[in-house]
PDB file of C-alpha atoms in Angstrom:
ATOM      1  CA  UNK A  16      58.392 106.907-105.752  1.00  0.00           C
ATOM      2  CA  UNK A  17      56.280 108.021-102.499  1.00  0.00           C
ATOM      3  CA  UNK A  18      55.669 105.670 -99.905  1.00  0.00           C
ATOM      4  CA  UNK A  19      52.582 106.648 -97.635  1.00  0.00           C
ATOM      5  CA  UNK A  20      53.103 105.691 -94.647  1.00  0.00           C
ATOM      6  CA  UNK A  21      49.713 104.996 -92.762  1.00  0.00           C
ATOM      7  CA  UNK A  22      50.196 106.600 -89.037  1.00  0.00           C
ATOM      8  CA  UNK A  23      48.294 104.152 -86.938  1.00  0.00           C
ATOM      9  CA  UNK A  24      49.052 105.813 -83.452  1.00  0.00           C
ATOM     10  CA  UNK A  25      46.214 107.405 -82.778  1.00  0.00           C
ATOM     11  CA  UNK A  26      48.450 110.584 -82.194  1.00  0.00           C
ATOM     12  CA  UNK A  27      50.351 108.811 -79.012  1.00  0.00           C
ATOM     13  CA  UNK A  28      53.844 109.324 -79.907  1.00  0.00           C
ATOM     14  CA  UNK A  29      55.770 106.862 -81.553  1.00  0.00           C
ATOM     15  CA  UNK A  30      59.491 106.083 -82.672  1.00  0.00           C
ATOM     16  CA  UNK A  31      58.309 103.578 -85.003  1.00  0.00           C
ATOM     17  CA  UNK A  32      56.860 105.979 -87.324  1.00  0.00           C
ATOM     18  CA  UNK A  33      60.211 108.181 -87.671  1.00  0.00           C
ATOM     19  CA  UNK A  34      62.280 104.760 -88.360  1.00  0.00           C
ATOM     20  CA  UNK A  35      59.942 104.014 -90.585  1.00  0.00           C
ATOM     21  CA  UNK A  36      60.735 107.654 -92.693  1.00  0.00           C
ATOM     22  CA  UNK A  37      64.281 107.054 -91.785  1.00  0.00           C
ATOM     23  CA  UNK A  38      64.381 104.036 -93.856  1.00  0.00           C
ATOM     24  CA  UNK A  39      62.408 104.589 -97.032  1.00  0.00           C
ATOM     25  CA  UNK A  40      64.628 107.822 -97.311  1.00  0.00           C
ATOM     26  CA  UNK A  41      67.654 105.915 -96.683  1.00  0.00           C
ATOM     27  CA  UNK A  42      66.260 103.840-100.279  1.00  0.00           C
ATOM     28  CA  UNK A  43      66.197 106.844-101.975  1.00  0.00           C
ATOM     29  CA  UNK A  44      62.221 107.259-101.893  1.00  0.00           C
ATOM     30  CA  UNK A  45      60.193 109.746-100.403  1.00  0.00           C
ATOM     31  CA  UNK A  46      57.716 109.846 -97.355  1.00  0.00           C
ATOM     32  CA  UNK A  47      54.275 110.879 -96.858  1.00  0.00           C
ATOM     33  CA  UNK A  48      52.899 110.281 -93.212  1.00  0.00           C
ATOM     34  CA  UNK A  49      48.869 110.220 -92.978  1.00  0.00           C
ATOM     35  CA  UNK A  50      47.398 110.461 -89.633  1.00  0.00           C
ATOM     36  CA  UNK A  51      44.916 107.966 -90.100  1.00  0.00           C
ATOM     37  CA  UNK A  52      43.141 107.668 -87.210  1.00  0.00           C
ATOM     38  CA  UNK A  53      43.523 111.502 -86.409  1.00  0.00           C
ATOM     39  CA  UNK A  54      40.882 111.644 -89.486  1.00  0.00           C
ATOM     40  CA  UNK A  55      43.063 112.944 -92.458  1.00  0.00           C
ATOM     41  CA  UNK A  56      42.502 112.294 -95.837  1.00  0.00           C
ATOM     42  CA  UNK A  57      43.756 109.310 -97.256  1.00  0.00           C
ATOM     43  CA  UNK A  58      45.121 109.248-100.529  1.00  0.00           C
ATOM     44  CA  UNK A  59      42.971 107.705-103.113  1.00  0.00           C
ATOM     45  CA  UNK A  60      45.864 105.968-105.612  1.00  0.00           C
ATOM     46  CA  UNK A  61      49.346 105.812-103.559  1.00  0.00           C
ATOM     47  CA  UNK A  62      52.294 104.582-105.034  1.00  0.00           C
ATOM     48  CA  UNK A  63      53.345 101.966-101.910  1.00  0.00           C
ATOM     49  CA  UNK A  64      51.472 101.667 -98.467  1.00  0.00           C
ATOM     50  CA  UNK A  65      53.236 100.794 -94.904  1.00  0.00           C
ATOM     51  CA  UNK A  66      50.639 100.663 -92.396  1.00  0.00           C
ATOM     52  CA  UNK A  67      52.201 100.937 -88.537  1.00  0.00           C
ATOM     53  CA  UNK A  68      51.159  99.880 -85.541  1.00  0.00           C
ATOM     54  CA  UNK A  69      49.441 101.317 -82.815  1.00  0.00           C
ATOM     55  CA  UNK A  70      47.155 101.278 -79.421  1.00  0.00           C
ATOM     56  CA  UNK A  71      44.038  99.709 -79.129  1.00  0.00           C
ATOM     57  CA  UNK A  72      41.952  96.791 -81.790  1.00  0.00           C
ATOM     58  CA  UNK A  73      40.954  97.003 -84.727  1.00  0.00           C
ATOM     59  CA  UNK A  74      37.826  95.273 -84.007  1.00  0.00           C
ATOM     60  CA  UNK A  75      36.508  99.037 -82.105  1.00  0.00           C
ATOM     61  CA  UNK A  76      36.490 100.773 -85.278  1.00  0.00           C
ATOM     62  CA  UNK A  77      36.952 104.322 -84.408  1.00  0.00           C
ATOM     63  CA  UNK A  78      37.554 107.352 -86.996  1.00  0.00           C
ATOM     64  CA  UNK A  79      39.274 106.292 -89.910  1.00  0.00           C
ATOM     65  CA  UNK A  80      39.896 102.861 -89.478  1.00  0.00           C
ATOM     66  CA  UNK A  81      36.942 101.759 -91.988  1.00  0.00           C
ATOM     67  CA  UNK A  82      38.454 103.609 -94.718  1.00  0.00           C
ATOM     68  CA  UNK A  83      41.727 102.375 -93.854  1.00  0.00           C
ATOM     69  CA  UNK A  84      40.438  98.902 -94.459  1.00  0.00           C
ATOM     70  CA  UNK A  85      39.300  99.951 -97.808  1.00  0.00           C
ATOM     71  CA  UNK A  86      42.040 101.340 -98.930  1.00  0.00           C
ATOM     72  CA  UNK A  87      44.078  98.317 -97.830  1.00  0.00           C
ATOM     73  CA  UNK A  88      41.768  95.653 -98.950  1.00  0.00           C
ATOM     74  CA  UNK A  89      41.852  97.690-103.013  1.00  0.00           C
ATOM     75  CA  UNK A  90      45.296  98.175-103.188  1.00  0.00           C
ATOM     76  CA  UNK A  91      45.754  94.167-102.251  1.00  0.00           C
ATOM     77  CA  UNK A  92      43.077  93.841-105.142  1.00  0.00           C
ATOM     78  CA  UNK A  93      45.237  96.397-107.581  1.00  0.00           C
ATOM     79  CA  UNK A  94      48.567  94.864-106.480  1.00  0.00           C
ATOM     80  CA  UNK A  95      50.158  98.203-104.638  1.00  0.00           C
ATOM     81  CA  UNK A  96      52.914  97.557-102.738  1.00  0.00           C
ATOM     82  CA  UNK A  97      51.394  97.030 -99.099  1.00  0.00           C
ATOM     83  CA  UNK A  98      53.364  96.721 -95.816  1.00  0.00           C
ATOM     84  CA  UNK A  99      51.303  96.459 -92.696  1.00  0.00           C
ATOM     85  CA  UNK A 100      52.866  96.601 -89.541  1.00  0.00           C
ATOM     86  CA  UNK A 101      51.320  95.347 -86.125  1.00  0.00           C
ATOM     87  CA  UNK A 102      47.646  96.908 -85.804  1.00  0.00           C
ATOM     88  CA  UNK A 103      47.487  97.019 -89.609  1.00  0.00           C
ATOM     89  CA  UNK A 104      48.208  93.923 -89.813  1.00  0.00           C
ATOM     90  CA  UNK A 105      45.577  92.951 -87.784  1.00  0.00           C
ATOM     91  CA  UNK A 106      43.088  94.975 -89.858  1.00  0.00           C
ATOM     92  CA  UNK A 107      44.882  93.624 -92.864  1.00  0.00           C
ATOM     93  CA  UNK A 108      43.983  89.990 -91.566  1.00  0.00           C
ATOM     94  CA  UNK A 109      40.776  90.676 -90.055  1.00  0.00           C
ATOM     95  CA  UNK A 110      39.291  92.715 -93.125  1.00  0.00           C
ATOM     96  CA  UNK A 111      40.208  88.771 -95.478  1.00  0.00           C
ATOM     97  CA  UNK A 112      38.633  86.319 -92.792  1.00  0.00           C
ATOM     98  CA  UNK A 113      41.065  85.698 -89.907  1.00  0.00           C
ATOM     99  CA  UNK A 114      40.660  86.048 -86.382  1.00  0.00           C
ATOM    100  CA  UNK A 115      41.795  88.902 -83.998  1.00  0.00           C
ATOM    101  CA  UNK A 116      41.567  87.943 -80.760  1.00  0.00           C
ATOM    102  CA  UNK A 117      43.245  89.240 -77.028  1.00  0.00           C
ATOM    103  CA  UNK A 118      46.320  86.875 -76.088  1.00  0.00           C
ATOM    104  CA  UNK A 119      46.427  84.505 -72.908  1.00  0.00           C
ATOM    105  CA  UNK A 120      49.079  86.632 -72.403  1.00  0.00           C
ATOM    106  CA  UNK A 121      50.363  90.134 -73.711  1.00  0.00           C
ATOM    107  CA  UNK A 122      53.800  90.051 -75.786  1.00  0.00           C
ATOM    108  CA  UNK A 123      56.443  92.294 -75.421  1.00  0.00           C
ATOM    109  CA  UNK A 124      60.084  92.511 -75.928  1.00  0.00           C
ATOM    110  CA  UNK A 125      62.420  90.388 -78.624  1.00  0.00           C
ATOM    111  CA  UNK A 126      61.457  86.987 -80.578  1.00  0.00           C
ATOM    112  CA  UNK A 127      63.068  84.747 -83.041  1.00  0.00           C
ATOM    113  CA  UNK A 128      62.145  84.211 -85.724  1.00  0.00           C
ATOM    114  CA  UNK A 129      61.732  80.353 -87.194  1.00  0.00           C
ATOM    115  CA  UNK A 130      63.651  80.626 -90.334  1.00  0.00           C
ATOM    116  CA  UNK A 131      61.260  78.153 -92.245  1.00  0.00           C
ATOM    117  CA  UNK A 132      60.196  80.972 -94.354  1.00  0.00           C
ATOM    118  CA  UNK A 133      61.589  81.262 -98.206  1.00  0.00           C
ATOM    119  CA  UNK A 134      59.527  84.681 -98.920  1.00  0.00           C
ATOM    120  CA  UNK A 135      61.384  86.555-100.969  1.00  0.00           C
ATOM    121  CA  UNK A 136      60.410  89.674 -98.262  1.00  0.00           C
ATOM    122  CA  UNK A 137      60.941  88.178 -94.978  1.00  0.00           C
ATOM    123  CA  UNK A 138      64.542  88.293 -94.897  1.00  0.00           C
ATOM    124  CA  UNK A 139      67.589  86.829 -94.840  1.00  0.00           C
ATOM    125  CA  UNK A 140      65.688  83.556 -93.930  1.00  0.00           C
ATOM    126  CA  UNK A 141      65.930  83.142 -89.862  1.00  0.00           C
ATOM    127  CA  UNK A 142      67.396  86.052 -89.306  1.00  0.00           C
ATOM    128  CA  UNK A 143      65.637  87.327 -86.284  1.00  0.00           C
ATOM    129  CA  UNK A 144      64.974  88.079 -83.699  1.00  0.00           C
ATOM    130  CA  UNK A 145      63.100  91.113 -84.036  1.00  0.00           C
ATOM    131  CA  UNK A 146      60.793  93.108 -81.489  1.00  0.00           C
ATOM    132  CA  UNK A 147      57.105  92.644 -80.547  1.00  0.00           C
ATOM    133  CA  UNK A 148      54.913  95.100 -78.521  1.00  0.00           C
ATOM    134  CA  UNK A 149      51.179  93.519 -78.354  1.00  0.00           C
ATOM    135  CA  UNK A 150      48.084  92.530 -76.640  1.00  0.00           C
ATOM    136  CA  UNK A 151      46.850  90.832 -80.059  1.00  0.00           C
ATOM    137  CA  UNK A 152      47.099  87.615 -82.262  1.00  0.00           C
ATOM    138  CA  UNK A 153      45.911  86.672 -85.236  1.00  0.00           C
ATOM    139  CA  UNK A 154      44.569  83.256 -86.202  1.00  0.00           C
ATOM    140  CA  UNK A 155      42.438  81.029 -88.564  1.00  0.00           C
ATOM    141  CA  UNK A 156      42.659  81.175 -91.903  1.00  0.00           C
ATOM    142  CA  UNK A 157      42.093  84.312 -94.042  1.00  0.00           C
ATOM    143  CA  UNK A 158      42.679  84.840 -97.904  1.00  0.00           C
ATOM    144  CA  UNK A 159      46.380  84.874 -97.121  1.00  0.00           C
ATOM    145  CA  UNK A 160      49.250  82.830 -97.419  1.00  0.00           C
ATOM    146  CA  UNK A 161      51.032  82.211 -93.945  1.00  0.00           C
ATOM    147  CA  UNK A 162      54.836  83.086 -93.611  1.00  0.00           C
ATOM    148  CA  UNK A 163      55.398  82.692 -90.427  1.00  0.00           C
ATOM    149  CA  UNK A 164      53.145  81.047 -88.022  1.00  0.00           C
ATOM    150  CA  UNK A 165      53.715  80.270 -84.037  1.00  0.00           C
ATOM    151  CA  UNK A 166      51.249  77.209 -83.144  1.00  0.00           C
ATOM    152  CA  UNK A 167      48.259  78.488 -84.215  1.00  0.00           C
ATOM    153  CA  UNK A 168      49.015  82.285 -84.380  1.00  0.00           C
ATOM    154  CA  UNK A 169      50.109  83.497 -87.595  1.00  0.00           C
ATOM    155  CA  UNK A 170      52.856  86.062 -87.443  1.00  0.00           C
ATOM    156  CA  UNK A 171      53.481  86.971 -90.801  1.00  0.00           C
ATOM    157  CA  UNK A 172      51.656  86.316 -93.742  1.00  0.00           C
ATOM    158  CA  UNK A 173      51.750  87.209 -97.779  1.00  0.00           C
ATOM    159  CA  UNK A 174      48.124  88.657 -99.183  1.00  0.00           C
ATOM    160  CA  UNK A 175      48.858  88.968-103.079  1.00  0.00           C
ATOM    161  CA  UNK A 176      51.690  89.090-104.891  1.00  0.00           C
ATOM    162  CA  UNK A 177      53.153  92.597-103.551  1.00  0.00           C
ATOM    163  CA  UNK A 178      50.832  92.806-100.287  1.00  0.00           C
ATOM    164  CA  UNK A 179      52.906  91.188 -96.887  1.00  0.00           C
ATOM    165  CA  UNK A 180      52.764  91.733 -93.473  1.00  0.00           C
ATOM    166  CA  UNK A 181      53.681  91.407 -89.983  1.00  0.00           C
ATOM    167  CA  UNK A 182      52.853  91.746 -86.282  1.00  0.00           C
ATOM    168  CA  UNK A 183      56.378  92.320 -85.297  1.00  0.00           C
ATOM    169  CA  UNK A 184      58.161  95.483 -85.948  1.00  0.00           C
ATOM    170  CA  UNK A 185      60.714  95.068 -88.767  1.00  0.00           C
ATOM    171  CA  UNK A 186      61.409  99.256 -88.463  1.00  0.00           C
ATOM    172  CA  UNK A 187      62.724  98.577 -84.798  1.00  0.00           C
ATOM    173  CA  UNK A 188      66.846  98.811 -84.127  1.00  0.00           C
ATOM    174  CA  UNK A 189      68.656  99.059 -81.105  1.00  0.00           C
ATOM    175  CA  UNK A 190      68.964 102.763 -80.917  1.00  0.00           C
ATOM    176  CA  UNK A 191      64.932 103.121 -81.639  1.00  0.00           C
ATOM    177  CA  UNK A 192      63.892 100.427 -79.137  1.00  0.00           C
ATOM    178  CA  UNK A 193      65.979 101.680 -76.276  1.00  0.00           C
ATOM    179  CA  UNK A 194      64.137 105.276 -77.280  1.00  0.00           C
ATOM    180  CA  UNK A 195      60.524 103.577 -77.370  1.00  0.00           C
ATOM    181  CA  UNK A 196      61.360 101.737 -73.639  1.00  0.00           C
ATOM    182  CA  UNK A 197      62.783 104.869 -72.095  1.00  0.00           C
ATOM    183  CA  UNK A 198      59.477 106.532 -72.474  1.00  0.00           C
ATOM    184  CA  UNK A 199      56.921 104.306 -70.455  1.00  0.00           C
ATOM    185  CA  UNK A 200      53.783 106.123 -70.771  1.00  0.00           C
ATOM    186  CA  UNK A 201      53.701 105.049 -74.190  1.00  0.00           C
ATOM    187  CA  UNK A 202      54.630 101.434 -73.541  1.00  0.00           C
ATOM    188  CA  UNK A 203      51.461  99.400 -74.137  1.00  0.00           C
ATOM    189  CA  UNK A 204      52.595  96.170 -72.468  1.00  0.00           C
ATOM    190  CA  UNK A 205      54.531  95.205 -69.233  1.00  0.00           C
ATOM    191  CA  UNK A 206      56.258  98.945 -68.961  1.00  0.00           C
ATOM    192  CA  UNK A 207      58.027  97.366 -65.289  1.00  0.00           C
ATOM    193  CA  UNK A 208      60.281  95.171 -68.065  1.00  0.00           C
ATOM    194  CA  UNK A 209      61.202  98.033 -70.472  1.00  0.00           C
ATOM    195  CA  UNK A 210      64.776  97.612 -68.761  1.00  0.00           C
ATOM    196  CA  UNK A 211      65.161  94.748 -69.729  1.00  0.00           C
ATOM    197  CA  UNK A 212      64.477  94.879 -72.898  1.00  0.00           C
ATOM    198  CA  UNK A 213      66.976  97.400 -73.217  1.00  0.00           C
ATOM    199  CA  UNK A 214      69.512  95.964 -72.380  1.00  0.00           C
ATOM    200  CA  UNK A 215      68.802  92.911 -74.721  1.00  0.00           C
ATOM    201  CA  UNK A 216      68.456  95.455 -77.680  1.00  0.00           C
ATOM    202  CA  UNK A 217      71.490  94.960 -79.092  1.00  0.00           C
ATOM    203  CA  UNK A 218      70.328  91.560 -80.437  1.00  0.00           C
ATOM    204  CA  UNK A 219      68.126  93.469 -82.710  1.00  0.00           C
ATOM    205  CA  UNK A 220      71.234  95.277 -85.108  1.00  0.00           C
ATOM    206  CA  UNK A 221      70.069  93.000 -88.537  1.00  0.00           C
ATOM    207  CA  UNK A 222      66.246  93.241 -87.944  1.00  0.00           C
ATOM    208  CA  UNK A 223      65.662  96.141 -90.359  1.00  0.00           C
ATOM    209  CA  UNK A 224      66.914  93.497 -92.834  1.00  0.00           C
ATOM    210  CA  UNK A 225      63.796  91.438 -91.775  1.00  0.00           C
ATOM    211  CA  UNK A 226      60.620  92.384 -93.800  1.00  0.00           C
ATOM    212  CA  UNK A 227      61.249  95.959 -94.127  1.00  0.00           C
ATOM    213  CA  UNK A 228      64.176  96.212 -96.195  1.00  0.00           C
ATOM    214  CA  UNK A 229      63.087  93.761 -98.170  1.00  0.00           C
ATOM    215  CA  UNK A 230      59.911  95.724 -99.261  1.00  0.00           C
ATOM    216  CA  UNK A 231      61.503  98.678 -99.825  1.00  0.00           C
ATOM    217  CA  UNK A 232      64.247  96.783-101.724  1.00  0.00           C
ATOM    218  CA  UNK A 233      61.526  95.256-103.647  1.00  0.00           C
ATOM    219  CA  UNK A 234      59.918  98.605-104.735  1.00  0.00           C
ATOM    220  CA  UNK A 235      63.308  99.153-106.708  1.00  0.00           C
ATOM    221  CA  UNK A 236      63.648  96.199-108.296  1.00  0.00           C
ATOM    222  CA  UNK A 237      61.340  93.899-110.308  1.00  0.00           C
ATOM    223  CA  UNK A 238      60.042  91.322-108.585  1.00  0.00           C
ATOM    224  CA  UNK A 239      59.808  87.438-109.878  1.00  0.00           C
ATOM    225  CA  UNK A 240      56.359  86.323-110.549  1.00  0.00           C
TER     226      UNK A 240
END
């Protein structure tokens, strides 16, 4: 199987997207990275979709992104496997009803996790804490089944029966983090704390079981209804 891996950056360099590779080809599948918002074509029936994150809102628009939310919002319809990560999230949750809207304040560096979740994707239940990077939050109700909510902001949420997402970033490890932070100009939020956050990284060695393996998991194995 091919995952396509929808390259939200914008072309800003990004360790995400190579973790990402790293761990669908650790499962034995293959990779295809689309530039999305550098304007390439996207395919038109893919096997299994993760959509990263990325600068910016996608309430702008800008090249690509429209089609992006097409593609998204039929393979939700047609029951693809569908990741979305972050800014696709967003687009995810934002193309079904829900709100997108700037935070009070920006969020960066590493969050727990509730553990009240039972989705079969999100984890080992609780497992946390995993690593957020954003100026964005999503809230209201959409056509989507919460997984993980924070007050009012959802954080994680279930769109059909293979479609989940997230605006945390279940690719991120300790090794990739510490990468991402030791390159500021491509820190969106609070680049003065990046130390910090390194040196808490090592509280994120289990978050690649968190969402991501999961899905992948799931695209080898039948799922339960």
């Amino acid at each position: 199987m091919t995952v396509t891996i929808l390259d939200m950056n914008a072309g800003h360099a990004n360790v995400g997207v190579q973790a990402i590779i790293d761990q669908v080809e650790a499962h034995g599948l293959s990779a295809k990275v689309v530039d999305v918002r550098g304007g390439e074509p996207l395919p038109r029936w893919p096997q299994a979709l993760i959509g990263t994150g990325g600068p910016g809102s996608p309430a702008d628009g800008g090249t690509g992104i429209e089609a992006c939310a097409a593609l998204l919002d039929r393979c939700i319809d047609l029951e693809v496997p569908v990741l979305g990560i972050c800014f696709t999230f967003q687009l995810m949750c934002r193309t079904v009803g829900a709100i997108v809207r700037p935070l009070r304040r920006p969020r960066m560096g590493i969050t727990q996790l509730s553990g009240r979740s039972r989705d079969r994707w999100l984890g080992p239940v609780g497992i946390g804490p995993v690593f957020e990077n954003r100026t964005l939050g999503v809230f209201g109700k959409g056509d989507f089944r919460p997984l993980e909510t924070e007050g009012e902001q959802v954080i994680a949420a279930r769109f059909s029966h293979n479609a989940v997402g997230c605006v945390f970033h279940p690719e991120a490890d300790p090794e990739s983090v510490r990468v991402f932070l030791a390159n500021r100009e491509h820190i969106q939020v609070d680049p003065e704390r990046g130390d910090v956050f390194s040196r808490q990284a090592d509280r994120l060695g289990h978050t690649r079981q968190v969402l991501l393996g999961g899905f992948l998991r799931g695209l080898q194995e039948p799922l339960p209804e």
